[in-house]
């Protein structure tokens, strides 16, 4: 397998951007992440810009993304994992447009650095609660030593 130059390899996880398809690392995600079968799998539910009472905070996708990523970081910590163990994210955006990508990319870069997960971004009509514009879930593979 060919790993693109500069792709970070967290213990046991292989991130691949095959030369046969577009290199998405400048866009903030890896095309392929391979986890060893011995890794512990963790599923994190969709995180949004909610406070502990479940109130939706922030009026823009950028602000909501910042707060949702804070909650995602807390959920990752609660699982015993680290951001570099995230193998896949799913990002849901209400009212999505390309103009939202920069703000989302900033949060991806801040949380994951060079350890870019695979990703699917899904524009949606609306999300669970009124005013909710951004949601992100994550799957982790935590290598077991
Ligand atoms: C295009 C895509 N998969 C993403 O996550 O932005």
mmCIF file of C-alpha atoms and ligand atoms in Angstrom:
data_model
loop_
_atom_site.group_PDB
_atom_site.id
_atom_site.type_symbol
_atom_site.label_atom_id
_atom_site.label_comp_id
_atom_site.label_asym_id
_atom_site.label_seq_id
_atom_site.Cartn_x
_atom_site.Cartn_y
_atom_site.Cartn_z
ATOM 1 C CA UNK A 1 0.000 0.000 0.000
ATOM 2 C CA UNK A 2 1.142 3.506 -0.748
ATOM 3 C CA UNK A 3 0.815 6.160 1.927
ATOM 4 C CA UNK A 4 1.029 9.734 0.679
ATOM 5 C CA UNK A 5 4.090 11.640 1.795
ATOM 6 C CA UNK A 6 3.404 13.635 4.925
ATOM 7 C CA UNK A 7 0.472 11.471 6.056
ATOM 8 C CA UNK A 8 0.776 10.862 9.774
ATOM 9 C CA UNK A 9 0.582 7.237 10.878
ATOM 10 C CA UNK A 10 -0.683 6.917 14.469
ATOM 11 C CA UNK A 11 0.320 3.666 16.167
ATOM 12 C CA UNK A 12 -1.128 0.838 14.132
ATOM 13 C CA UNK A 13 -3.358 2.995 11.906
ATOM 14 C CA UNK A 14 -2.512 3.452 8.252
ATOM 15 C CA UNK A 15 -3.831 6.446 6.299
ATOM 16 C CA UNK A 16 -3.694 6.106 2.542
ATOM 17 C CA UNK A 17 -4.361 8.511 -0.288
ATOM 18 C CA UNK A 18 -3.968 6.237 -3.309
ATOM 19 C CA UNK A 19 -2.379 7.902 -6.335
ATOM 20 C CA UNK A 20 -5.326 6.640 -8.430
ATOM 21 C CA UNK A 21 -7.870 9.008 -6.808
ATOM 22 C CA UNK A 22 -7.781 12.615 -5.679
ATOM 23 C CA UNK A 23 -5.532 13.379 -2.694
ATOM 24 C CA UNK A 24 -8.009 14.743 -0.154
ATOM 25 C CA UNK A 25 -5.506 15.547 2.582
ATOM 26 C CA UNK A 26 -5.533 19.276 1.650
ATOM 27 C CA UNK A 27 -9.306 19.100 2.178
ATOM 28 C CA UNK A 28 -8.879 17.689 5.682
ATOM 29 C CA UNK A 29 -9.518 13.991 5.285
ATOM 30 C CA UNK A 30 -7.875 10.746 4.206
ATOM 31 C CA UNK A 31 -9.322 8.635 1.427
ATOM 32 C CA UNK A 32 -8.568 5.375 3.254
ATOM 33 C CA UNK A 33 -7.781 4.535 6.872
ATOM 34 C CA UNK A 34 -6.799 0.959 7.735
ATOM 35 C CA UNK A 35 -7.079 -0.210 11.350
ATOM 36 C CA UNK A 36 -5.673 -3.468 12.736
ATOM 37 C CA UNK A 37 -8.277 -6.061 13.756
ATOM 38 C CA UNK A 38 -6.864 -5.966 17.294
ATOM 39 C CA UNK A 39 -7.926 -2.329 17.767
ATOM 40 C CA UNK A 40 -10.804 -1.430 20.100
ATOM 41 C CA UNK A 41 -13.655 0.149 18.124
ATOM 42 C CA UNK A 42 -15.484 3.141 19.609
ATOM 43 C CA UNK A 43 -18.596 4.783 18.157
ATOM 44 C CA UNK A 44 -19.375 8.364 19.132
ATOM 45 C CA UNK A 45 -22.832 9.781 18.507
ATOM 46 C CA UNK A 46 -23.417 12.973 16.600
ATOM 47 C CA UNK A 47 -22.040 15.901 18.584
ATOM 48 C CA UNK A 48 -23.515 19.360 18.207
ATOM 49 C CA UNK A 49 -22.989 22.777 19.755
ATOM 50 C CA UNK A 50 -25.020 21.870 22.825
ATOM 51 C CA UNK A 51 -24.379 22.879 26.412
ATOM 52 C CA UNK A 52 -24.903 20.332 29.205
ATOM 53 C CA UNK A 53 -28.627 21.103 29.257
ATOM 54 C CA UNK A 54 -28.881 20.388 25.533
ATOM 55 C CA UNK A 55 -29.392 24.007 24.474
ATOM 56 C CA UNK A 56 -28.113 24.737 20.964
ATOM 57 C CA UNK A 57 -25.437 27.452 21.141
ATOM 58 C CA UNK A 58 -24.135 29.550 18.248
ATOM 59 C CA UNK A 59 -25.923 30.979 15.245
ATOM 60 C CA UNK A 60 -23.482 30.134 12.442
ATOM 61 C CA UNK A 61 -22.078 26.893 11.087
ATOM 62 C CA UNK A 62 -18.571 28.114 12.015
ATOM 63 C CA UNK A 63 -19.437 28.798 15.674
ATOM 64 C CA UNK A 64 -21.498 25.628 15.974
ATOM 65 C CA UNK A 65 -18.662 23.601 14.440
ATOM 66 C CA UNK A 66 -16.213 25.028 16.993
ATOM 67 C CA UNK A 67 -18.492 24.077 19.910
ATOM 68 C CA UNK A 68 -19.405 20.676 18.431
ATOM 69 C CA UNK A 69 -15.718 19.833 18.014
ATOM 70 C CA UNK A 70 -15.166 20.779 21.691
ATOM 71 C CA UNK A 71 -17.869 18.267 22.620
ATOM 72 C CA UNK A 72 -16.366 15.688 20.260
ATOM 73 C CA UNK A 73 -12.982 16.118 21.972
ATOM 74 C CA UNK A 74 -14.640 15.482 25.366
ATOM 75 C CA UNK A 75 -16.392 12.370 24.038
ATOM 76 C CA UNK A 76 -13.101 11.075 22.586
ATOM 77 C CA UNK A 77 -11.409 11.618 25.954
ATOM 78 C CA UNK A 78 -14.271 9.791 27.716
ATOM 79 C CA UNK A 79 -13.695 6.776 25.456
ATOM 80 C CA UNK A 80 -10.052 6.529 26.500
ATOM 81 C CA UNK A 81 -8.992 7.403 22.962
ATOM 82 C CA UNK A 82 -7.195 10.310 21.364
ATOM 83 C CA UNK A 83 -8.012 12.373 18.271
ATOM 84 C CA UNK A 84 -5.405 10.413 16.279
ATOM 85 C CA UNK A 85 -7.453 7.238 16.866
ATOM 86 C CA UNK A 86 -10.430 8.625 14.920
ATOM 87 C CA UNK A 87 -10.679 6.643 11.686
ATOM 88 C CA UNK A 88 -13.933 8.021 10.278
ATOM 89 C CA UNK A 89 -16.098 11.086 10.754
ATOM 90 C CA UNK A 90 -19.479 11.933 9.351
ATOM 91 C CA UNK A 91 -20.319 15.618 9.150
ATOM 92 C CA UNK A 92 -23.902 16.817 8.733
ATOM 93 C CA UNK A 93 -24.496 20.442 7.757
ATOM 94 C CA UNK A 94 -27.854 22.186 7.390
ATOM 95 C CA UNK A 95 -27.896 24.766 4.609
ATOM 96 C CA UNK A 96 -24.507 23.612 3.402
ATOM 97 C CA UNK A 97 -22.521 25.502 0.779
ATOM 98 C CA UNK A 98 -18.857 25.525 -0.191
ATOM 99 C CA UNK A 99 -18.500 28.754 1.788
ATOM 100 C CA UNK A 100 -18.859 26.662 4.989
ATOM 101 C CA UNK A 101 -15.875 24.409 4.219
ATOM 102 C CA UNK A 102 -13.180 26.779 5.480
ATOM 103 C CA UNK A 103 -14.673 27.103 8.959
ATOM 104 C CA UNK A 104 -15.229 23.344 9.198
ATOM 105 C CA UNK A 105 -11.717 22.645 7.892
ATOM 106 C CA UNK A 106 -10.224 24.877 10.596
ATOM 107 C CA UNK A 107 -11.801 22.723 13.304
ATOM 108 C CA UNK A 108 -10.715 19.494 11.599
ATOM 109 C CA UNK A 109 -7.172 20.757 11.395
ATOM 110 C CA UNK A 110 -7.199 21.941 15.039
ATOM 111 C CA UNK A 111 -8.441 18.597 16.403
ATOM 112 C CA UNK A 112 -6.725 16.100 14.113
ATOM 113 C CA UNK A 113 -3.587 17.874 12.888
ATOM 114 C CA UNK A 114 -1.950 15.502 10.408
ATOM 115 C CA UNK A 115 -3.927 12.466 11.630
ATOM 116 C CA UNK A 116 -6.742 12.914 9.156
ATOM 117 C CA UNK A 117 -9.715 10.531 9.391
ATOM 118 C CA UNK A 118 -11.789 9.332 6.472
ATOM 119 C CA UNK A 119 -14.833 11.585 6.113
ATOM 120 C CA UNK A 120 -18.239 11.952 4.568
ATOM 121 C CA UNK A 121 -19.902 15.356 4.545
ATOM 122 C CA UNK A 122 -23.679 15.207 4.159
ATOM 123 C CA UNK A 123 -25.717 18.356 3.496
ATOM 124 C CA UNK A 124 -29.119 18.043 5.159
ATOM 125 C CA UNK A 125 -32.397 19.914 5.233
ATOM 126 C CA UNK A 126 -32.354 20.271 8.987
ATOM 127 C CA UNK A 127 -31.042 18.532 12.083
ATOM 128 C CA UNK A 128 -32.671 17.184 15.218
ATOM 129 C CA UNK A 129 -33.275 20.426 17.115
ATOM 130 C CA UNK A 130 -34.472 23.792 15.836
ATOM 131 C CA UNK A 131 -31.467 26.039 15.183
ATOM 132 C CA UNK A 132 -29.021 23.121 14.934
ATOM 133 C CA UNK A 133 -26.815 23.609 11.869
ATOM 134 C CA UNK A 134 -23.863 21.271 12.461
ATOM 135 C CA UNK A 135 -23.365 17.735 13.738
ATOM 136 C CA UNK A 136 -20.346 15.409 13.672
ATOM 137 C CA UNK A 137 -20.036 11.769 14.664
ATOM 138 C CA UNK A 138 -16.880 9.698 14.836
ATOM 139 C CA UNK A 139 -15.577 6.148 14.845
ATOM 140 C CA UNK A 140 -12.312 5.372 16.622
ATOM 141 C CA UNK A 141 -9.969 2.417 16.408
ATOM 142 C CA UNK A 142 -7.808 2.424 19.514
ATOM 143 C CA UNK A 143 -4.758 0.183 19.062
ATOM 144 C CA UNK A 144 -4.368 -2.334 21.905
ATOM 145 C CA UNK A 145 -0.801 -3.030 22.932
HETATM 146 C C1 LIG B 1 -16.121 15.393 0.285
HETATM 147 C C2 LIG B 1 -16.047 14.734 1.586
HETATM 148 N N1 LIG B 1 -16.045 13.439 1.652
HETATM 149 C C3 LIG B 1 -15.902 15.512 2.801
HETATM 150 O O1 LIG B 1 -15.901 14.925 3.890
HETATM 151 O O2 LIG B 1 -15.788 16.763 2.708
#
